[in-house]
Amino acid sequence: MHPKSKGAFYITTPIYYVNDVPHIGHAYTTIAADILTRFKRLEGYQAFFLTGTDEHGQKVEKAAQERGIDPKAHCDEMVKRFESLWQRFNISNNDFIRTTEVRHKKVVQKILQDLYDRGEIYQDSYEGWYCVPCERFWTEKDLIEGKCPDCLREVVEISEKNYFFRMSKYQSWLIEHIEKNDRFILPSSRRNEILGFLQRPLEDLCISRPKKRLRWGIEIPFDTDYVTYVWFDALINYVSGIGYGSGENSFSNLWPQAIHLIGKDILTTHTVYWPTMLNGIGLTPPKMVFAHGWWTVEGKKMSKSLQNVVEPNRLIDTYGVDAVRYFLMREVSFGMDGDFSHSAMVHRINSDLANDLGNLFSRALSMVIRYFDGNIPTPSSLKEIDQRLQEVSVKVLTQLPQQMNDLSFNKALTTLWEIVSASNKYVDETAPWSLAKEEKDQPRLSTVLYQTLESLRIIALLLAPFMPSTAEKMWSQLGMEGSLWEQNLEENVKWGGLKPGRRVAKPTPLFPRIDPTKIEKGI
RNA sequence: GGCGGUGUAGCUCAGUCGGUCAGAGCAUGCGGCUCAUAUCCGCAGUGUCCGGGGUUCAAAUCCCUGCACCGCCA
C-alpha cells in the first residue's frame, strides 16, 4: 500500500463473454473503469482494478466443437483479443480474471457447497421452455407466439431436475437495502427500475444445468451430474478475483469499497441476483453498481446484421488511443445512451484537442523557446490577471473529485477545460509577443509564460487519468522530473510546482488536426 | 396493459429550494491578434421552456390533463 494511502478502492468491469468480438461497448466500460481507477490512485487511494473474461456456457462449448478443439484451447485463443485490446488502450488493471482459472472455480464450488450445506440451495424439478441460443428458460406466458421473447427463435420444452438458490427469501431485505442506500444503484432511474421490478414476487434462481445438456461449466460439487449456471459462475469473479476465502487481508479491505461498472443490459443480474447471492454467503452488497448507457453508431443501433459494429482497434488506428478515450468520456454523460459518429469524433479532436489544448501547449512552449531559449523563466510579482488564472485551477481542483465520485466524466472534462480556455484567454490578454519586444518588459514576460506553463502542468496532471500518454508527453516536454504517476493530487496540484530553469522541449503537435473529408472517405 | 422517465436555441444539453433562469457548448455571422497546429480572443443573435388548464404576488420549475418519444416489467 502507498505510504500515504487514503484507503482502498475496488473497481470492476463485467467479465466479458470470451466469444464476443470486442466492440465499442466493451471498450467504454473498461476505459471508464481505468479512468476512475487512475484518478483514485492520483488522489492517494490504493485502487484495485479488476477485469476479465467469462468463459463458460453453451456458446463457447459449441464454438469450440465446431472448430474441433478443446473449449479451453478455444478460450485461450479468444481471450487474447481482449487482453491485447486493453494493452493498446493503456488499461491499468491490476489483475485479469478468467472463469476457467482454478482460483475462480475453487471459489465458485466453495460458495455452492457452503450454500447447499446451509439449505440455501435445494433441488426441484423445473418445467419450461428453453431457448438454446439464449441459454435461457422461459415460462409459458413469457413466450411470444410460442417462441423465445428475446430472439424469436424456436424453444424446446424441457422438464428436468435442477438446483435452486433461495433468492426469494431475500426480497424484502434487498428492497430495504436499495431504499436505504441511494447510491447503491446509479443512475437513479435504474434504481427506480429495479425497485419497480421488485414489487413483484421474486422467484428462486435456478443455478444448475444438467451435464447432458451442457458440459462446459463448473461442476456442482455436491452433484457431479450438473454444472453451474453461467451467471452464478460469472458474478462470483468479483470476489474470487480478489482472493475471497483465502483469508488474506486484501479481500476484506477491498470488498467493502467495491464499485461495479456495468452496461444497462445486465442491471438485474448485478442488482438482484448478485446482492442476494452475497447476502447468502454473508457478504455485504457492493458499494455501488453504476449502469452506463449504450452506444449507437451514426444514429443506428449496433448490430452484426447492419455490419456497423465499431471495432475499437480500427478506431485506435484512425484516431489514436487518447483521442478515443477522450471522445467516449466527453461526448455523453455516463449513464446516458450516446451516439458514435466519425464526424462527431473528428469534431471533438479538432476543436477540443487540437485547437484548444494542443495549440495552447504548442504556443506556450514555442514562446519559451523563442524568448528564453527553452529555459523556464522565473516569475516575478503577480498582477490581478495572473491571480485570476491561478484561481481557475484552484476552483477546478475543488470540483473535480466530486464529479469523479459521481462518475460524471463528461462534467469533469468540461470543468478541466475551463483551465484550457482560461489559459488561452490569458495568453491573448497578456500578449507575451508584445512584451518580448521591449527589454523593460522582460520580468513581466517571464511571469506570463511561467503562469501559462504552470497551468499546463496542472492540466497534464488532471488530464492524466483520461489521456495517460498525452499527459506523460506534456509532463516530460514541460521539463518535469520523475513520473507523473507518482504525483499526488493534493500536494502536487498546488501552484508553483514548475521549476524555473529547467528546459522545455520543442513542442510536437499533441493532436494533429484531422481533415474531415479524408475521414469520410477512409472509413 | 402496469410502473418509471423525458420534451428548453439550428444541434447536444444544463437549469438545485418556485423569485437576475431564458442559459452553456457546438454550428452560424461580424470584429481583433499574429506567439501558436489557418490556431486563439471578443461581440452578436434567434426561444410558443411540447399543447391546454390550475395553484401562487410570482411557474421552465408545483398540481391536473392531452400529445409525442424512451426505459423497465408484463
Coordinates of C-alpha atoms (C1' of nucleotides) in Angstrom, one line a residue:
Chain A
M1 CA 0.0 0.0 0.0
H2 CA 1.1 3.5 -0.8
P3 CA 2.6 5.0 2.4
K4 CA 0.1 7.9 2.3
S5 CA -2.8 5.9 1.2
K6 CA -6.2 7.3 2.0
G7 CA -7.8 3.9 1.9
A8 CA -8.9 1.3 -0.5
F9 CA -10.9 1.4 -3.7
Y10 CA -12.1 -1.6 -5.7
I11 CA -13.3 -1.0 -9.3
T12 CA -14.5 -3.7 -11.7
T13 CA -15.8 -4.1 -15.2
P14 CA -18.0 -7.0 -16.1
I15 CA -16.1 -10.0 -17.3
Y16 CA -16.7 -10.1 -21.0
Y17 CA -18.0 -13.1 -22.8
V18 CA -15.0 -14.6 -24.4
N19 CA -16.8 -15.4 -27.7
D20 CA -17.8 -11.8 -28.3
V21 CA -15.8 -9.7 -30.7
P22 CA -14.6 -6.7 -28.6
H23 CA -16.6 -3.7 -29.6
I24 CA -17.0 -0.1 -28.5
G25 CA -19.2 -1.0 -25.6
H26 CA -16.6 -3.3 -24.0
A27 CA -14.0 -0.5 -24.5
Y28 CA -16.3 2.1 -23.0
T29 CA -16.8 0.3 -19.7
T30 CA -13.2 -0.6 -19.4
I31 CA -11.9 2.8 -20.2
A32 CA -14.3 4.4 -17.7
A33 CA -13.1 2.0 -15.0
D34 CA -9.5 2.7 -15.9
I35 CA -10.0 6.5 -15.6
L36 CA -11.8 6.2 -12.3
T37 CA -9.0 3.9 -11.0
R38 CA -6.2 6.2 -12.2
F39 CA -7.9 9.2 -10.7
K40 CA -8.3 7.5 -7.4
R41 CA -4.7 6.4 -7.4
L42 CA -3.6 10.0 -8.0
E43 CA -5.8 11.1 -5.1
G44 CA -3.8 8.7 -3.0
Y45 CA -6.1 5.8 -2.7
Q46 CA -5.0 2.2 -3.1
A47 CA -7.2 1.4 -6.0
F48 CA -7.6 -2.1 -7.3
F49 CA -9.0 -2.6 -10.8
L50 CA -10.2 -6.0 -12.0
T51 CA -11.4 -7.0 -15.4
G52 CA -11.5 -10.4 -17.1
T53 CA -13.4 -12.9 -19.2
D54 CA -16.4 -15.1 -18.8
E55 CA -15.6 -18.4 -20.5
H56 CA -18.2 -21.0 -19.7
G57 CA -21.5 -21.8 -21.3
Q58 CA -23.1 -23.3 -24.3
K59 CA -22.0 -20.8 -26.9
V60 CA -18.3 -21.3 -26.1
E61 CA -18.8 -25.1 -26.0
K62 CA -20.5 -25.1 -29.3
A63 CA -17.9 -22.8 -31.0
A64 CA -15.1 -25.0 -29.8
Q65 CA -16.9 -28.1 -31.0
E66 CA -17.4 -26.5 -34.4
R67 CA -13.7 -25.8 -34.6
G68 CA -12.9 -29.3 -33.4
I69 CA -10.8 -28.1 -30.5
D70 CA -11.0 -28.2 -26.7
P71 CA -13.1 -25.4 -25.2
K72 CA -10.2 -24.3 -23.0
A73 CA -7.9 -24.0 -26.0
H74 CA -10.6 -22.0 -27.8
C75 CA -10.9 -19.7 -24.8
D76 CA -7.1 -19.3 -24.5
E77 CA -7.1 -18.0 -28.1
M78 CA -10.1 -15.8 -27.8
V79 CA -9.1 -14.1 -24.6
K80 CA -6.1 -12.6 -26.2
R81 CA -8.3 -10.3 -28.2
F82 CA -9.4 -8.7 -25.0
E83 CA -6.0 -8.7 -23.4
S84 CA -4.3 -7.1 -26.3
L85 CA -7.0 -4.5 -26.8
W86 CA -6.7 -3.4 -23.1
Q87 CA -3.0 -3.2 -23.6
R88 CA -3.4 -1.0 -26.6
F89 CA -5.9 1.2 -24.7
N90 CA -3.4 1.7 -21.8
I91 CA -5.7 0.0 -19.3
S92 CA -4.1 -0.2 -15.9
N93 CA -6.0 -3.2 -14.5
N94 CA -4.3 -4.9 -11.5
D95 CA -5.5 -8.3 -12.4
F96 CA -7.3 -10.1 -15.2
I97 CA -9.6 -13.0 -14.1
R98 CA -10.8 -15.8 -16.3
T99 CA -13.6 -18.0 -15.1
T100 CA -11.7 -21.1 -16.3
E101 CA -8.9 -20.4 -13.8
V102 CA -8.5 -22.7 -10.8
R103 CA -8.6 -19.8 -8.3
H104 CA -12.1 -18.9 -9.6
K105 CA -13.5 -22.4 -9.9
K106 CA -12.5 -23.2 -6.3
V107 CA -14.3 -20.2 -5.0
V108 CA -17.4 -20.9 -7.0
Q109 CA -17.5 -24.5 -5.7
K110 CA -16.8 -23.4 -2.2
I111 CA -19.7 -21.0 -2.3
L112 CA -22.0 -23.6 -3.8
Q113 CA -21.1 -26.1 -1.2
D114 CA -21.5 -23.6 1.6
L115 CA -25.0 -22.5 0.4
Y116 CA -26.0 -26.2 -0.1
D117 CA -24.8 -27.2 3.4
R118 CA -26.9 -24.4 4.9
G119 CA -30.0 -25.3 3.0
E120 CA -29.8 -22.2 0.8
I121 CA -29.8 -24.4 -2.3
Y122 CA -32.3 -27.1 -2.9
Q123 CA -33.3 -29.5 -5.7
D124 CA -36.6 -29.3 -7.5
S125 CA -37.9 -30.1 -10.9
Y126 CA -38.2 -27.5 -13.5
E127 CA -40.6 -27.4 -16.3
G128 CA -40.4 -24.8 -19.0
W129 CA -39.3 -23.8 -22.5
Y130 CA -35.7 -23.5 -23.2
C131 CA -34.1 -21.3 -25.9
V132 CA -30.8 -22.9 -26.8
P133 CA -29.1 -19.9 -28.4
C134 CA -30.0 -17.6 -25.5
E135 CA -29.4 -20.3 -22.9
R136 CA -32.5 -19.3 -21.1
F137 CA -35.6 -20.8 -19.7
W138 CA -39.0 -19.2 -20.3
T139 CA -42.4 -19.8 -18.8
E140 CA -45.4 -20.5 -20.9
K141 CA -46.6 -16.9 -20.7
D142 CA -43.2 -15.4 -21.5
L143 CA -43.3 -16.8 -25.0
I144 CA -44.3 -14.8 -27.9
E145 CA -46.3 -16.9 -30.3
G146 CA -44.6 -19.9 -28.9
K147 CA -41.1 -18.5 -29.5
C148 CA -38.3 -17.0 -27.4
P149 CA -39.3 -13.5 -26.5
D150 CA -35.7 -12.4 -26.7
C151 CA -34.7 -13.7 -30.1
L152 CA -38.0 -15.0 -31.5
R153 CA -36.4 -18.4 -32.3
E154 CA -37.8 -21.8 -31.6
V155 CA -37.8 -23.1 -28.0
V156 CA -37.9 -26.6 -26.7
E157 CA -39.9 -27.9 -23.8
I158 CA -37.9 -29.3 -21.0
S159 CA -38.7 -30.9 -17.7
E160 CA -35.7 -31.7 -15.5
K161 CA -34.4 -31.7 -12.0
N162 CA -32.3 -28.7 -11.1
Y163 CA -30.8 -26.9 -8.2
F164 CA -32.2 -23.6 -6.9
F165 CA -30.9 -20.8 -4.8
R166 CA -33.4 -19.4 -2.4
M167 CA -33.3 -15.9 -3.8
S168 CA -36.9 -15.2 -3.0
K169 CA -36.3 -15.1 0.7
Y170 CA -34.1 -12.1 0.3
Q171 CA -36.6 -9.9 -1.5
S172 CA -37.6 -7.7 1.4
W173 CA -34.1 -7.3 2.6
L174 CA -33.0 -6.3 -0.9
I175 CA -35.7 -3.7 -1.2
E176 CA -34.8 -2.2 2.1
H177 CA -31.1 -2.2 1.2
I178 CA -31.8 -0.3 -2.1
E179 CA -34.1 2.1 -0.3
K180 CA -31.6 2.9 2.4
N181 CA -28.7 3.3 0.1
D182 CA -29.4 5.8 -2.6
R183 CA -26.0 5.4 -4.2
F184 CA -26.2 1.6 -4.4
I185 CA -27.7 1.7 -7.8
L186 CA -26.9 4.6 -10.1
P187 CA -28.2 6.4 -12.1
S188 CA -31.3 6.8 -10.0
S189 CA -33.5 5.9 -13.0
R190 CA -32.0 2.4 -12.9
R191 CA -32.7 2.3 -9.2
N192 CA -36.3 3.1 -9.8
E193 CA -36.5 0.3 -12.4
I194 CA -35.2 -2.3 -10.0
L195 CA -37.5 -1.1 -7.2
G196 CA -40.3 -1.5 -9.7
F197 CA -39.1 -4.9 -10.7
L198 CA -39.0 -5.9 -7.0
Q199 CA -42.7 -5.0 -6.5
R200 CA -43.5 -8.4 -8.0
P201 CA -42.6 -11.6 -6.2
L202 CA -39.0 -12.7 -6.7
E203 CA -38.5 -16.3 -7.6
D204 CA -35.8 -18.6 -6.7
L205 CA -32.8 -18.8 -9.0
C206 CA -32.0 -21.9 -11.0
I207 CA -28.3 -22.3 -10.6
S208 CA -27.5 -25.6 -12.3
R209 CA -27.5 -27.1 -15.8
P210 CA -27.5 -30.9 -16.3
K211 CA -24.3 -32.1 -18.0
K212 CA -26.3 -34.0 -20.5
R213 CA -27.2 -30.6 -21.9
L214 CA -24.1 -28.6 -21.1
R215 CA -20.7 -29.9 -20.1
W216 CA -18.6 -26.7 -20.3
G217 CA -19.1 -25.2 -16.9
I218 CA -18.0 -25.5 -13.3
E219 CA -19.1 -28.8 -11.8
I220 CA -21.6 -28.6 -8.9
P221 CA -19.6 -30.0 -6.0
F222 CA -22.5 -31.9 -4.4
D223 CA -23.9 -33.4 -7.6
T224 CA -21.4 -34.1 -10.4
D225 CA -24.2 -34.6 -12.9
Y226 CA -24.5 -30.8 -13.1
V227 CA -22.5 -27.7 -13.9
T228 CA -23.1 -24.2 -12.6
Y229 CA -25.4 -21.7 -14.4
V230 CA -23.2 -19.2 -16.2
W231 CA -24.4 -16.1 -14.4
F232 CA -23.9 -17.7 -11.0
D233 CA -20.4 -18.6 -12.0
A234 CA -19.6 -15.3 -13.6
L235 CA -20.7 -12.9 -10.9
I236 CA -18.5 -14.6 -8.4
N237 CA -15.5 -13.3 -10.3
Y238 CA -15.8 -10.1 -8.4
V239 CA -14.9 -11.9 -5.2
S240 CA -12.7 -14.7 -6.5
G241 CA -10.6 -12.2 -8.3
I242 CA -9.5 -10.5 -5.0
G243 CA -9.0 -13.7 -3.1
Y244 CA -12.2 -14.4 -1.3
G245 CA -11.8 -17.3 1.1
S246 CA -8.0 -17.1 1.0
G247 CA -8.0 -15.4 4.4
E248 CA -6.0 -12.5 3.0
N249 CA -6.5 -9.0 4.3
S250 CA -6.6 -7.6 0.9
F251 CA -10.0 -9.1 0.4
S252 CA -11.6 -7.6 3.5
N253 CA -10.0 -4.3 2.7
L254 CA -11.2 -4.1 -0.9
W255 CA -14.6 -5.7 -0.9
P256 CA -16.5 -3.1 1.1
Q257 CA -15.2 -0.5 -1.4
A258 CA -16.4 -2.3 -4.5
I259 CA -17.8 -0.3 -7.4
H260 CA -19.1 -2.3 -10.3
L261 CA -19.4 -0.6 -13.7
I262 CA -21.8 -2.3 -16.0
G263 CA -23.9 -1.8 -19.1
K264 CA -27.6 -1.2 -18.6
D265 CA -28.3 -4.7 -20.1
I266 CA -27.0 -6.5 -17.1
L267 CA -28.6 -4.5 -14.4
T268 CA -30.8 -7.2 -12.9
T269 CA -28.1 -9.8 -12.6
H270 CA -25.9 -7.2 -10.8
T271 CA -28.5 -5.6 -8.5
V272 CA -30.8 -8.6 -7.8
Y273 CA -29.0 -11.9 -8.3
W274 CA -25.6 -10.8 -7.1
P275 CA -26.6 -8.9 -3.8
T276 CA -28.8 -11.8 -2.8
M277 CA -26.0 -14.3 -3.5
L278 CA -23.6 -12.2 -1.5
N279 CA -26.1 -12.0 1.4
G280 CA -26.5 -15.8 1.2
I281 CA -22.8 -16.2 1.9
G282 CA -22.6 -13.5 4.5
L283 CA -21.0 -10.7 2.5
T284 CA -22.3 -7.2 2.0
P285 CA -23.5 -6.0 -1.4
P286 CA -21.1 -3.9 -3.4
K287 CA -21.0 -0.2 -2.5
M288 CA -22.2 0.9 -5.9
V289 CA -23.4 -0.6 -9.2
F290 CA -23.3 2.0 -11.9
A291 CA -25.1 1.1 -15.2
H292 CA -24.0 3.1 -18.2
G293 CA -25.8 3.5 -21.5
W294 CA -25.3 2.1 -24.9
W295 CA -23.7 3.5 -28.0
T296 CA -25.4 3.8 -31.3
V297 CA -23.4 4.2 -34.4
E298 CA -24.2 7.0 -36.8
G299 CA -27.7 7.1 -35.2
K300 CA -28.3 3.3 -35.6
K301 CA -28.2 0.5 -33.1
M302 CA -25.1 -1.6 -33.4
S303 CA -25.7 -5.0 -34.8
K304 CA -23.9 -7.7 -36.8
S305 CA -26.6 -7.7 -39.4
L306 CA -26.2 -4.0 -40.1
Q307 CA -22.4 -4.5 -40.2
N308 CA -21.9 -1.3 -38.2
V309 CA -20.2 -2.8 -35.2
V310 CA -17.4 -0.3 -34.3
E311 CA -14.2 -2.2 -34.0
P312 CA -12.1 -0.5 -31.3
N313 CA -8.7 -1.4 -32.9
R314 CA -9.7 0.3 -36.0
L315 CA -10.7 3.4 -34.1
I316 CA -7.3 3.4 -32.4
D317 CA -5.6 3.1 -35.8
T318 CA -7.6 6.0 -37.2
Y319 CA -7.7 8.4 -34.2
G320 CA -5.2 7.3 -31.6
V321 CA -5.8 5.8 -28.2
D322 CA -6.1 9.0 -26.2
A323 CA -8.5 10.7 -28.6
V324 CA -10.8 7.7 -28.5
R325 CA -10.6 7.6 -24.7
Y326 CA -11.4 11.3 -24.6
F327 CA -14.3 11.2 -27.0
L328 CA -16.1 8.3 -25.2
M329 CA -15.9 10.1 -21.9
R330 CA -16.6 13.6 -23.2
E331 CA -19.3 13.1 -25.7
V332 CA -22.1 11.8 -23.4
S333 CA -22.8 11.8 -19.7
F334 CA -22.1 8.4 -18.2
G335 CA -25.4 6.6 -17.7
M336 CA -27.0 8.0 -20.8
D337 CA -27.0 6.5 -24.3
G338 CA -24.7 8.0 -26.8
D339 CA -24.1 8.1 -30.5
F340 CA -20.8 7.5 -32.1
S341 CA -20.2 9.1 -35.4
H342 CA -17.0 9.9 -37.2
S343 CA -18.0 13.5 -37.8
A344 CA -18.5 14.0 -34.0
M345 CA -15.2 12.3 -33.3
V346 CA -13.3 14.4 -35.8
H347 CA -15.0 17.5 -34.4
R348 CA -14.0 16.7 -30.8
I349 CA -10.5 16.1 -31.9
N350 CA -10.1 19.2 -33.9
S351 CA -11.8 21.6 -31.6
D352 CA -11.2 20.4 -28.1
L353 CA -7.9 18.6 -28.5
A354 CA -6.1 20.2 -31.4
N355 CA -7.3 23.8 -31.3
D356 CA -7.9 24.3 -27.6
L357 CA -5.4 22.1 -25.7
G358 CA -2.8 21.1 -28.3
N359 CA -2.5 24.6 -29.7
L360 CA -2.2 26.1 -26.2
F361 CA 0.6 23.7 -25.4
S362 CA 2.3 24.5 -28.7
R363 CA 2.1 28.3 -28.5
A364 CA 3.3 28.3 -24.8
L365 CA 6.3 26.1 -25.4
S366 CA 7.2 27.9 -28.6
M367 CA 7.4 31.2 -26.9
V368 CA 9.6 29.8 -24.1
I369 CA 11.9 28.5 -26.7
R370 CA 11.9 31.7 -28.8
Y371 CA 12.2 34.2 -25.9
F372 CA 14.1 32.3 -23.3
D373 CA 16.0 29.7 -25.3
G374 CA 13.8 27.0 -23.8
N375 CA 14.5 27.7 -20.2
I376 CA 11.6 28.1 -17.9
P377 CA 11.6 31.7 -16.7
T378 CA 11.4 32.8 -13.1
P379 CA 8.1 34.6 -12.3
S380 CA 8.2 38.0 -10.6
S381 CA 5.3 39.8 -8.8
L382 CA 1.8 38.9 -9.8
K383 CA -0.9 41.1 -11.1
E384 CA -4.6 40.6 -10.8
I385 CA -4.9 38.9 -14.1
D386 CA -2.2 36.4 -13.0
Q387 CA -4.0 35.7 -9.8
R388 CA -7.2 35.1 -11.7
L389 CA -5.6 32.4 -13.8
Q390 CA -4.4 30.6 -10.7
E391 CA -7.8 30.8 -9.2
V392 CA -9.3 28.9 -12.1
S393 CA -7.1 25.9 -11.3
V394 CA -8.0 26.1 -7.7
K395 CA -11.7 26.2 -8.5
V396 CA -11.4 23.2 -10.9
L397 CA -9.5 21.2 -8.3
T398 CA -12.2 21.7 -5.8
Q399 CA -14.9 20.5 -8.3
L400 CA -13.2 17.5 -10.0
P401 CA -13.1 15.0 -7.1
Q402 CA -16.8 15.2 -6.5
Q403 CA -17.6 14.9 -10.2
M404 CA -15.3 11.9 -10.4
N405 CA -17.0 10.3 -7.4
D406 CA -20.3 10.7 -9.2
L407 CA -18.7 9.2 -12.3
S408 CA -19.6 12.4 -14.2
F409 CA -16.7 12.0 -16.5
N410 CA -18.1 14.4 -19.1
K411 CA -18.6 17.1 -16.5
A412 CA -15.1 16.6 -15.1
L413 CA -13.7 17.1 -18.6
T414 CA -15.8 20.2 -19.2
T415 CA -14.6 21.5 -15.9
L416 CA -11.0 20.7 -16.7
W417 CA -11.3 22.5 -20.0
E418 CA -12.0 25.7 -18.1
I419 CA -8.3 25.9 -17.3
V420 CA -7.6 25.4 -21.0
S421 CA -9.9 28.2 -22.0
A422 CA -8.8 30.5 -19.3
S423 CA -5.2 29.9 -20.3
N424 CA -5.8 30.7 -24.0
K425 CA -7.6 33.8 -22.9
Y426 CA -4.8 34.7 -20.5
V427 CA -2.2 34.4 -23.3
D428 CA -4.3 36.6 -25.5
E429 CA -4.8 39.3 -22.9
T430 CA -1.3 39.4 -21.7
A431 CA 0.1 39.3 -25.3
P432 CA 3.6 37.9 -24.5
W433 CA 4.7 38.5 -28.1
S434 CA 4.3 42.3 -27.4
L435 CA 6.2 42.1 -24.1
A436 CA 9.0 40.4 -25.9
K437 CA 9.7 43.5 -27.9
E438 CA 10.7 45.7 -25.0
E439 CA 13.7 44.9 -22.8
K440 CA 11.9 46.5 -19.8
D441 CA 9.0 44.1 -20.1
Q442 CA 11.3 41.0 -19.6
P443 CA 10.1 40.4 -15.9
R444 CA 6.5 40.7 -17.0
L445 CA 7.1 38.3 -19.9
S446 CA 8.8 35.8 -17.5
T447 CA 5.8 35.9 -15.3
V448 CA 3.3 35.5 -18.0
L449 CA 5.0 32.5 -19.6
Y450 CA 5.6 30.9 -16.2
Q451 CA 1.9 31.2 -15.3
T452 CA 0.9 29.7 -18.6
L453 CA 3.3 26.7 -18.3
E454 CA 2.2 26.1 -14.8
S455 CA -1.4 26.0 -15.9
L456 CA -0.4 23.4 -18.4
R457 CA 1.4 21.4 -15.8
I458 CA -1.8 21.2 -13.8
I459 CA -3.8 20.4 -16.8
A460 CA -1.4 17.5 -17.5
L461 CA -1.8 16.1 -14.0
L462 CA -5.6 16.3 -14.0
L463 CA -5.8 15.0 -17.5
A464 CA -3.6 12.0 -16.8
P465 CA -6.4 9.6 -15.8
F466 CA -8.2 10.4 -19.1
M467 CA -5.4 10.6 -21.5
P468 CA -2.4 8.9 -19.9
S469 CA 0.2 9.0 -22.7
T470 CA -0.7 12.6 -23.7
A471 CA -0.3 13.7 -20.1
E472 CA 3.1 11.9 -19.9
K473 CA 4.2 13.6 -23.1
M474 CA 3.1 17.0 -21.7
W475 CA 4.8 16.3 -18.4
S476 CA 8.2 15.5 -19.9
Q477 CA 8.0 18.3 -22.5
L478 CA 7.4 20.7 -19.7
G479 CA 10.7 19.6 -18.2
M480 CA 9.2 17.9 -15.2
E481 CA 11.3 15.3 -13.5
G482 CA 10.1 12.0 -12.3
S483 CA 7.0 10.0 -13.1
L484 CA 3.7 11.7 -13.4
W485 CA 2.1 8.7 -11.7
E486 CA 4.0 9.3 -8.5
Q487 CA 2.3 12.7 -8.1
N488 CA -0.4 13.3 -5.6
L489 CA -3.3 15.5 -6.5
E490 CA -3.5 17.2 -3.1
E491 CA 0.2 18.1 -2.9
N492 CA 1.3 18.5 -6.4
V493 CA -1.5 20.4 -8.0
K494 CA -0.7 23.4 -5.8
W495 CA 0.5 26.3 -7.8
G496 CA 4.2 26.7 -8.3
G497 CA 5.3 23.1 -9.0
L498 CA 7.0 24.0 -12.2
K499 CA 10.8 24.5 -11.8
P500 CA 12.2 27.7 -13.3
G501 CA 15.5 27.0 -15.1
R502 CA 14.5 23.6 -16.4
R503 CA 14.3 23.2 -20.1
V504 CA 11.1 22.6 -22.1
A505 CA 11.2 20.5 -25.2
K506 CA 10.4 21.7 -28.7
P507 CA 6.7 21.0 -29.0
T508 CA 5.4 18.4 -31.3
P509 CA 1.7 18.7 -32.0
L510 CA -0.2 16.7 -29.4
F511 CA -3.1 16.2 -31.7
P512 CA -2.7 16.9 -35.4
R513 CA -5.8 18.4 -36.9
I514 CA -7.8 15.9 -39.0
D515 CA -9.1 16.8 -42.4
P516 CA -12.8 15.7 -42.1
T517 CA -13.1 14.9 -45.8
K518 CA -10.3 12.4 -45.5
I519 CA -12.0 10.5 -42.7
E520 CA -15.3 10.3 -44.6
K521 CA -13.6 8.6 -47.5
G522 CA -11.2 6.4 -45.4
I523 CA -13.8 4.7 -43.2
Chain B
rG1 C1' -51.6 -3.2 -20.1
rG2 C1' -48.6 -1.7 -15.2
rC3 C1' -44.6 1.3 -13.3
rG4 C1' -40.8 5.0 -14.2
rG5 C1' -38.7 8.9 -17.2
rU6 C1' -38.1 12.7 -21.0
rG7 C1' -39.9 17.0 -24.0
rU8 C1' -35.8 24.1 -23.1
rA9 C1' -31.9 28.0 -29.2
rG10 C1' -30.4 25.1 -35.8
rC11 C1' -27.8 20.6 -32.9
rU12 C1' -26.4 18.3 -27.9
rC13 C1' -27.9 19.5 -23.4
rA14 C1' -27.6 22.4 -18.1
rG15 C1' -31.2 24.7 -15.2
rU16 C1' -30.7 22.7 -7.2
rC17 C1' -35.4 25.3 -2.6
rG18 C1' -41.0 28.4 -7.2
rG19 C1' -38.1 34.5 -7.2
rU20 C1' -31.3 38.0 -12.4
rC21 C1' -33.4 31.0 -15.1
rA22 C1' -34.0 32.5 -20.6
rG23 C1' -28.5 29.6 -20.1
rA24 C1' -23.7 26.7 -21.8
rG25 C1' -21.0 24.3 -25.7
rC26 C1' -21.1 23.4 -30.8
rA27 C1' -22.7 25.4 -35.5
rU28 C1' -23.6 30.5 -37.9
rG29 C1' -22.2 35.9 -38.7
rC30 C1' -19.0 40.1 -37.7
rG31 C1' -14.6 42.2 -35.5
rG32 C1' -9.4 41.8 -33.2
rC33 C1' -4.5 39.5 -32.6
rU34 C1' -0.1 37.2 -35.1
rC35 C1' 3.1 33.5 -30.1
rA36 C1' 0.7 29.1 -32.0
rU37 C1' -1.4 23.0 -35.3
rA38 C1' -5.4 28.7 -40.6
rU39 C1' -5.0 28.1 -34.4
rC40 C1' -6.6 31.9 -30.3
rC41 C1' -9.6 36.2 -28.2
rG42 C1' -14.0 39.4 -28.3
rC43 C1' -19.0 40.6 -29.8
rA44 C1' -24.0 39.2 -31.8
rG45 C1' -28.1 36.8 -32.1
rU46 C1' -32.6 33.7 -32.8
rG47 C1' -36.7 30.6 -27.8
rU48 C1' -44.9 29.1 -28.0
rC49 C1' -39.2 26.3 -22.0
rC50 C1' -44.4 20.1 -26.1
rG51 C1' -50.1 21.7 -26.1
rG52 C1' -54.2 23.0 -22.6
rG53 C1' -55.9 24.1 -17.7
rG54 C1' -54.9 25.1 -12.4
rU55 C1' -52.3 26.8 -7.6
rU56 C1' -49.5 31.4 -6.5
rC57 C1' -47.8 38.1 -5.6
rA58 C1' -44.6 35.1 -8.8
rA59 C1' -44.2 28.7 -12.7
rA60 C1' -39.3 26.0 -17.4
rU61 C1' -39.8 24.6 -12.0
rC62 C1' -45.5 22.5 -8.2
rC63 C1' -50.7 20.0 -9.5
rC64 C1' -54.2 18.1 -13.3
rU65 C1' -54.9 16.8 -18.3
rG66 C1' -53.7 15.8 -23.6
rC67 C1' -49.8 14.6 -27.2
rA68 C1' -45.0 12.6 -28.6
rC69 C1' -40.8 9.8 -27.5
rC70 C1' -37.8 6.5 -24.3
rG71 C1' -36.7 2.7 -20.4
rC72 C1' -38.2 -1.4 -17.2
rC73 C1' -41.8 -5.1 -16.3
rA74 C1' -45.9 -7.9 -18.4

